[in-house]
mmCIF file of C-alpha atoms and ligand atoms in Angstrom:
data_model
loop_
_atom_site.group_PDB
_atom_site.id
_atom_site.type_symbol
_atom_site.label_atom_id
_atom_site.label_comp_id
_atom_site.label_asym_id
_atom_site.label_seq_id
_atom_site.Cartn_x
_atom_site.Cartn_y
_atom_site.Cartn_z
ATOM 1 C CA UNK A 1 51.417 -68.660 262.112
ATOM 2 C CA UNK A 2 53.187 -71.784 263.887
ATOM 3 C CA UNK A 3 50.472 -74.627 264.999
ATOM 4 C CA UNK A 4 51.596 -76.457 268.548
ATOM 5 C CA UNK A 5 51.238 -80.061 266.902
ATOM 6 C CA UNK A 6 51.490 -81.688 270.089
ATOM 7 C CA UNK A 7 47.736 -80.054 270.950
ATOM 8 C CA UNK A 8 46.051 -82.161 268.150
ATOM 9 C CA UNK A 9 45.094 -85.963 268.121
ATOM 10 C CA UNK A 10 44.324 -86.532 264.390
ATOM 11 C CA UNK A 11 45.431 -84.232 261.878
ATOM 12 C CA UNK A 12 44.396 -84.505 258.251
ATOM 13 C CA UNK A 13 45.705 -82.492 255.420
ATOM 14 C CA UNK A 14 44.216 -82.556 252.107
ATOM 15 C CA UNK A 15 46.900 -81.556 249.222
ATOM 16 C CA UNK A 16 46.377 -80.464 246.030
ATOM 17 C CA UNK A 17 48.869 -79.487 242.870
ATOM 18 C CA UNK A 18 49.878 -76.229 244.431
ATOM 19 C CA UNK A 19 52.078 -78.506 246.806
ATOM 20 C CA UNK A 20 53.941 -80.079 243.909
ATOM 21 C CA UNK A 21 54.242 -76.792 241.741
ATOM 22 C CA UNK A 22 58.019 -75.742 243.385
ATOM 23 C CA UNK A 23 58.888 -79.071 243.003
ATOM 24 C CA UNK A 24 58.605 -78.333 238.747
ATOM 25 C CA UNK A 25 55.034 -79.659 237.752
ATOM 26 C CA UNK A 26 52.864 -77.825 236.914
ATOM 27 C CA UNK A 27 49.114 -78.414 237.801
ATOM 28 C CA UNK A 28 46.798 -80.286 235.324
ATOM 29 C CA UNK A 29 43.831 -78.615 235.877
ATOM 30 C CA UNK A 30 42.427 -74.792 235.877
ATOM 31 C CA UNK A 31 43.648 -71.913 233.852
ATOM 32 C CA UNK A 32 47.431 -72.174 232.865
ATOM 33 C CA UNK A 33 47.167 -75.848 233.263
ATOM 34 C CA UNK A 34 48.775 -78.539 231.153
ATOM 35 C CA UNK A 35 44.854 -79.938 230.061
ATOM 36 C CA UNK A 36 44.323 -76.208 229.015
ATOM 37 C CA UNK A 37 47.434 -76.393 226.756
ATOM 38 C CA UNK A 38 46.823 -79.676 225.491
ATOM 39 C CA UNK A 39 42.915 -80.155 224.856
ATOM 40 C CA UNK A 40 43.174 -83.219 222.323
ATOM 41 C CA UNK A 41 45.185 -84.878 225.654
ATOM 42 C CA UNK A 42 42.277 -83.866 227.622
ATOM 43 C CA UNK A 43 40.042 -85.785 224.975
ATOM 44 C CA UNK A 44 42.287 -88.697 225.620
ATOM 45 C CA UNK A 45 42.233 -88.563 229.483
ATOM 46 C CA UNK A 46 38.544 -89.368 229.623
ATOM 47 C CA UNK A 47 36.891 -92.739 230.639
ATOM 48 C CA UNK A 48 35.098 -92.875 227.415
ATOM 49 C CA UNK A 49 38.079 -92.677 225.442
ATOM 50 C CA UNK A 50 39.836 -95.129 227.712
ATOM 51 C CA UNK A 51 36.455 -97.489 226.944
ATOM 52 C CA UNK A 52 36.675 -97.196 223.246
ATOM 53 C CA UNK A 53 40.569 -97.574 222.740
ATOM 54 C CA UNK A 54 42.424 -99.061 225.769
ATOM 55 C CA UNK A 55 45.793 -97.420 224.214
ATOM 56 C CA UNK A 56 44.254 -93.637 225.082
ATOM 57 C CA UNK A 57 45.361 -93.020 228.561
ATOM 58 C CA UNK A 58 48.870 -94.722 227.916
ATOM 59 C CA UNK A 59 49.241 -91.766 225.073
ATOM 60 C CA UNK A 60 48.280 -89.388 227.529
ATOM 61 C CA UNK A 61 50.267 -90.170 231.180
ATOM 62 C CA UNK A 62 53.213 -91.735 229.164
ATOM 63 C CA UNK A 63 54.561 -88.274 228.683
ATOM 64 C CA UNK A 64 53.154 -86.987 232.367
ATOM 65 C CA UNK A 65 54.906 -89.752 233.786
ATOM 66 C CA UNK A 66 57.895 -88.491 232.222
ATOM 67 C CA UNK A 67 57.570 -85.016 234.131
ATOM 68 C CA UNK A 68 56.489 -87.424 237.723
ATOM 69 C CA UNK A 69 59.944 -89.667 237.386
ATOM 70 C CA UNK A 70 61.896 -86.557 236.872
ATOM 71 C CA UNK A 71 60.796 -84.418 239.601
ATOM 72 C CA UNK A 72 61.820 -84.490 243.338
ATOM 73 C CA UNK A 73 59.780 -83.421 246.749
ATOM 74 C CA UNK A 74 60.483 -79.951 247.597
ATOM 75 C CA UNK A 75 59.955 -78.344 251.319
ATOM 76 C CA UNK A 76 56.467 -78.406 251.378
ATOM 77 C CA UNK A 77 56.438 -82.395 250.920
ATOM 78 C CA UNK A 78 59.377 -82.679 253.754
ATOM 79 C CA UNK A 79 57.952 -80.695 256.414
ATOM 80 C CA UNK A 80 54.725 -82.971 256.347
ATOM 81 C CA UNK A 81 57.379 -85.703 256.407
ATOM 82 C CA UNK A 82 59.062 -84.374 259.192
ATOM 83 C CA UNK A 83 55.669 -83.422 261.419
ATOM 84 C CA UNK A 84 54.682 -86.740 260.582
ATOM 85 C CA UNK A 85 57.225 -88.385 262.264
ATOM 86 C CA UNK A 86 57.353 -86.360 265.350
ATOM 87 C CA UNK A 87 53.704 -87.028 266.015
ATOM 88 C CA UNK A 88 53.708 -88.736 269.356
ATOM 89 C CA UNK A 89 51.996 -92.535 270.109
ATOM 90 C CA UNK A 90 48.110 -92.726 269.489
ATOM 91 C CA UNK A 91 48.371 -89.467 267.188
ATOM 92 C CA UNK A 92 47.875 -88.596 263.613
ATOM 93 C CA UNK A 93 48.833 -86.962 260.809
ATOM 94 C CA UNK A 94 47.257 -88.186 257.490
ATOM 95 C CA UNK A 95 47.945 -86.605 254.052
ATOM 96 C CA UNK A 96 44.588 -87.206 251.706
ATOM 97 C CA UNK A 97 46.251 -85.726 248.377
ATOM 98 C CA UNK A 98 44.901 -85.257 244.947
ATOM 99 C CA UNK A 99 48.137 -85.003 243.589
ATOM 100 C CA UNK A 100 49.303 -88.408 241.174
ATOM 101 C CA UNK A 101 52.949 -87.827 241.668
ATOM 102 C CA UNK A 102 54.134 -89.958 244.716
ATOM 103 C CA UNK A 103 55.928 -86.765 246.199
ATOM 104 C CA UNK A 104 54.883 -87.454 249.718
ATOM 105 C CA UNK A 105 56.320 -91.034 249.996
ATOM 106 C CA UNK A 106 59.293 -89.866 248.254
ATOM 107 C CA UNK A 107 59.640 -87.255 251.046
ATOM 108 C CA UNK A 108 59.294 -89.870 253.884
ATOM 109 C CA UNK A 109 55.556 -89.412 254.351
ATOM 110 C CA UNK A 110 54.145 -93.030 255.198
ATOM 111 C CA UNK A 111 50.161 -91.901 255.774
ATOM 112 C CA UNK A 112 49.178 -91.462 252.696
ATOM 113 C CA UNK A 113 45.926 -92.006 251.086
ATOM 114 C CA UNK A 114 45.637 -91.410 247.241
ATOM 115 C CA UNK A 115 42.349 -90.123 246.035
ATOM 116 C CA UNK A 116 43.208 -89.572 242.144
ATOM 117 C CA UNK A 117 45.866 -92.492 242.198
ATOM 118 C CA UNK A 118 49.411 -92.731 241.097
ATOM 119 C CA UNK A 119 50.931 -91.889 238.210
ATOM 120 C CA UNK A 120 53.866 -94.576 238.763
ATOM 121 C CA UNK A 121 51.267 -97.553 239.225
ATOM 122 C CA UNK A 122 49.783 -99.459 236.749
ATOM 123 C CA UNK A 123 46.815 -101.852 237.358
ATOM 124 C CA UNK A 124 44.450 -104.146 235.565
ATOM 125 C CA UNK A 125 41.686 -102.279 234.087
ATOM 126 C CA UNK A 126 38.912 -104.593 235.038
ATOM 127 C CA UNK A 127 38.052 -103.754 238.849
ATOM 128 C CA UNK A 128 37.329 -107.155 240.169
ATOM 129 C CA UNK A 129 41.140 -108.331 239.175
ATOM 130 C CA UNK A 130 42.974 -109.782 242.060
ATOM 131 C CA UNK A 131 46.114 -108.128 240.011
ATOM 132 C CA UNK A 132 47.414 -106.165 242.693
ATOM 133 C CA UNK A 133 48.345 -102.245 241.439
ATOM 134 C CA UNK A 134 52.187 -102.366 240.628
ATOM 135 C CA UNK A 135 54.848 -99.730 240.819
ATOM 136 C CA UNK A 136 55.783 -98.793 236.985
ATOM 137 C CA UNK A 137 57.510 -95.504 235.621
ATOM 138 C CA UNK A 138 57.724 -96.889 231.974
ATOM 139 C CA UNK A 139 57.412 -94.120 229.936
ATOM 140 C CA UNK A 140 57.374 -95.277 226.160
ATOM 141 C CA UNK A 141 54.661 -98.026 225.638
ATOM 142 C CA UNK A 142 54.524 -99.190 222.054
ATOM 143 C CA UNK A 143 51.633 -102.051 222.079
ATOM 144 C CA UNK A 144 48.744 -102.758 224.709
ATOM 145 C CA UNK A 145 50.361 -103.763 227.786
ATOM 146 C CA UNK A 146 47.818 -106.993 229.067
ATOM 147 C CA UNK A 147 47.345 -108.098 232.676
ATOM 148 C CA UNK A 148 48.830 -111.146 233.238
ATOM 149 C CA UNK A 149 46.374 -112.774 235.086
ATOM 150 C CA UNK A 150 42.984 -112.020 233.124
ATOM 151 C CA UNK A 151 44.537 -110.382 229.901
ATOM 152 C CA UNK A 152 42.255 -107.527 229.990
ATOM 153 C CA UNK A 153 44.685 -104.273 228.774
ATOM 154 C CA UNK A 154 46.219 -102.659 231.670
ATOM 155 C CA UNK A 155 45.727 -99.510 232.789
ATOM 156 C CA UNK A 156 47.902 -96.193 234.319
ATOM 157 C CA UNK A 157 46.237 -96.065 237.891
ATOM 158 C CA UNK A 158 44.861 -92.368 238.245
ATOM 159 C CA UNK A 159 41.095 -91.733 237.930
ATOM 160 C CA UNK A 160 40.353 -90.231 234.437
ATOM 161 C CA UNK A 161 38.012 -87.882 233.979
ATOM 162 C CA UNK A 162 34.534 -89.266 234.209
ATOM 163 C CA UNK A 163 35.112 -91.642 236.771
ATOM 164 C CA UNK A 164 34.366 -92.091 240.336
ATOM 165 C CA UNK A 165 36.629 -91.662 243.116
ATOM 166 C CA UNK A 166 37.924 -95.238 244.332
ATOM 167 C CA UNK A 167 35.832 -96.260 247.001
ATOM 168 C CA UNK A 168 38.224 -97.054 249.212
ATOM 169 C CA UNK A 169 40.675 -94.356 249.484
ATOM 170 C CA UNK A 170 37.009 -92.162 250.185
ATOM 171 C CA UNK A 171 36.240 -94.253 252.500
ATOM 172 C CA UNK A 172 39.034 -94.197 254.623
ATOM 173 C CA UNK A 173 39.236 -90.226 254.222
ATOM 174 C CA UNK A 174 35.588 -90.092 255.680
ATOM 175 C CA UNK A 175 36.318 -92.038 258.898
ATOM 176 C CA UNK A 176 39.339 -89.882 259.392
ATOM 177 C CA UNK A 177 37.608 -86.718 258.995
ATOM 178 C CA UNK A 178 35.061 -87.592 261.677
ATOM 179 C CA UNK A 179 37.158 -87.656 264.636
ATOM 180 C CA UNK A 180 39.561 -85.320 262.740
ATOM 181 C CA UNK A 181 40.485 -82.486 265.196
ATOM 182 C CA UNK A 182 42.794 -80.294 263.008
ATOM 183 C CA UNK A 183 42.490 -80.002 259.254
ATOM 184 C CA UNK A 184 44.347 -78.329 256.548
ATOM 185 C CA UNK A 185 43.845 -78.029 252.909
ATOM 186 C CA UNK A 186 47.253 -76.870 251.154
ATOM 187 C CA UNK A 187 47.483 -76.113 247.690
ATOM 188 C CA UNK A 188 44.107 -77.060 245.935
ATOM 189 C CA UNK A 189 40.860 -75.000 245.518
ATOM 190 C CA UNK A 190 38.849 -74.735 249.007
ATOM 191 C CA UNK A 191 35.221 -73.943 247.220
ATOM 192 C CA UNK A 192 35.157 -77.111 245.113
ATOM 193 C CA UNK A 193 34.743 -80.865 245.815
ATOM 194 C CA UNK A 194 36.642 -82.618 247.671
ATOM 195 C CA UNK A 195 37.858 -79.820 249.382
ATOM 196 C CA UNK A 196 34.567 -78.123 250.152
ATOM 197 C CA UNK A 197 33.068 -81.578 251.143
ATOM 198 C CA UNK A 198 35.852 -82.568 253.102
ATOM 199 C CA UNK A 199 36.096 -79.285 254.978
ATOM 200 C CA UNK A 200 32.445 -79.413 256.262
ATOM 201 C CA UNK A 201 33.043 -82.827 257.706
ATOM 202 C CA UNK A 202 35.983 -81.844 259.437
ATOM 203 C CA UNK A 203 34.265 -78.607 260.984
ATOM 204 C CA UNK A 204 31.364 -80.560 261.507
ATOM 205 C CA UNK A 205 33.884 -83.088 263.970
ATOM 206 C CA UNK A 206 34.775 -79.651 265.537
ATOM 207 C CA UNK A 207 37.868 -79.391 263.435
ATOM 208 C CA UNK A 208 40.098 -76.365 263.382
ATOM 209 C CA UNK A 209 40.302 -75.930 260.026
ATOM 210 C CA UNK A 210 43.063 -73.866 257.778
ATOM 211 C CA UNK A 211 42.830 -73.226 254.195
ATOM 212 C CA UNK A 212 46.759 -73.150 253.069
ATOM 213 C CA UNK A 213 46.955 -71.270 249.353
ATOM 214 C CA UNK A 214 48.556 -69.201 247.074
ATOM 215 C CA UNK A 215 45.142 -67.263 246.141
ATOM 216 C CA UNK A 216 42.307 -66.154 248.772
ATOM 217 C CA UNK A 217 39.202 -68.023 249.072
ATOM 218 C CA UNK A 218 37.086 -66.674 246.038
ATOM 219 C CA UNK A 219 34.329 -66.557 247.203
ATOM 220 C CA UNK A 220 34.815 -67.785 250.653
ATOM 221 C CA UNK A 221 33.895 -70.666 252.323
ATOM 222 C CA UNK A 222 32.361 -70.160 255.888
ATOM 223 C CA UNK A 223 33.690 -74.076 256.815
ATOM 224 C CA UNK A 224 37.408 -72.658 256.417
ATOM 225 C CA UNK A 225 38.013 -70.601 260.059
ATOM 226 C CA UNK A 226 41.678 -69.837 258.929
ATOM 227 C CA UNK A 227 43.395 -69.045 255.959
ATOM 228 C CA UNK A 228 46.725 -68.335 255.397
ATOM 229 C CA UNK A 229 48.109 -67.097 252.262
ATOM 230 C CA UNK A 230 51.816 -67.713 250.285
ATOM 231 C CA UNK A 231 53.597 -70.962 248.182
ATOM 232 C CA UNK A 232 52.957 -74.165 250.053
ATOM 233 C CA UNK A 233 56.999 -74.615 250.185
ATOM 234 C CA UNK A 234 57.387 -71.670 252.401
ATOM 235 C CA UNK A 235 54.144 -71.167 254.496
ATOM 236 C CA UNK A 236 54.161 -75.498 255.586
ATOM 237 C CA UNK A 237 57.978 -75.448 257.538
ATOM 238 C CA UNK A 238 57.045 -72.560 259.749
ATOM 239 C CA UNK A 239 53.390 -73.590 260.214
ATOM 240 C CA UNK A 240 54.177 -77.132 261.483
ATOM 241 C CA UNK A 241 57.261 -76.034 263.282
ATOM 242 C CA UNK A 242 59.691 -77.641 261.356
ATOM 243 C CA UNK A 243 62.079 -75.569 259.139
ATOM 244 C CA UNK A 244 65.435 -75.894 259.358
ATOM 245 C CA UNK A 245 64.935 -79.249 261.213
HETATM 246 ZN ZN1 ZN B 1 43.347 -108.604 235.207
#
């Protein structure tokens, strides 16, 4: 299937770790995941462990951010690049990822909203900080690293487990998906949240809406009109009409 990109006004595409697995990491959650493997990380990736020792998610994402500074985007980060930049004045195309890696900026993508955070940012753990988030791929941290402005500890900047979405990055994702007129979700489960929330919203803006994935629908979800089934890295170049570009 190739989409005419020049037919849609404001494109959003929701990825998910299957975008990122050709590109050598491997997802964090569901069955073969790296939390599966590693359950006392899991333990340590939680906001209640984060709340009783500040030193718990720097034990954890040290060694993840290891595997992020390592790894480079692979063809299914540069054709979103590329369609990106060929969208035409007063158009869209907005990747909403739940992936933590920074792939799509590293592949040229410059719409980019982060709903899990980023694994090479560190912020200030205390929300109402005027600390802005800073780019950091330090990967060995001995002692408490303390924010310079209100020496609370300092934090990795992905949402552990436990904790809300960041308002903001929601927030922006909402308004997009109601005037959204094409929507795809590569690479991530389309029957659980945020996929299956943001899917509805899109059809409900009268969307054309594509579920992108290496496994079918199980079960299916009614909101998805499309789907369209192989590795992220070889169904997104011929899809948005830009392999070998
Ligand atoms: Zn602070």
């Amino acid at each position: 299937m190739q989409l005419s990109l020049k037919q849609y006004r404001q494109i959003v595409v929701l990825t998910g770790a299957g975008v990122s697995v050709a590109s050598g990491l491997r997802p964090y959650r569901g069955p073969g995941g790296w939390w599966a493997d590693h359950p006392e990380d899991l333990e340590m990736a939680t906001a209640e462990a984060a709340a009783a020792d500040p030193m718990a998610p720097w034990r954890v994402f040290a060694t993840l951010r290891k595997g992020v500074a390592e790894a480079t985007p692979n063809a299914a980060h540069v054709a979103l690049a590329t369609a990106e930049a060929k969208m035409r004045p007063g158009t869209s195309l907005t990747i909403v990822t739940q992936n933590v890696d920074g792939l799509h900026q590293a592949a040229g993508s410059s719409n980019v909203i982060e709903i899990h955070g980023n694994l090479s940012r560190t912020r200030c753990s205390r929300t109402d900080c005027d600390l802005p988030a800073y780019r950091d791929r330090t990967t060995v941290v001995e002692a408490l690293p303390r924010c310079p402005r209100c020496e609370s500890p300092l934090r990795p900047d992905v949402v552990l487990f436990g904790e809300e979405m960041p308002a903001r990055p929601m927030w922006e994702t909402k308004q997009l998906l109601r005037d959204c007129d094409l929507f795809l979700a590569v690479g991530t489960s389309g029957t659980v949240s945020p996929a299956s929330n943001f899917v509805r919203s899109a059809e409900y803006a009268g969307a054309r809406t594509i579920f992108v994935n290496l496994e079918p629908l199980s079960p299916p979800n009614p909101a998805f009109q499309e789907q369209v089934l192989g590795p992220a890295e070889s169904v997104l170049p011929v899809m948005l009409g830009v392999a070998g570009t």
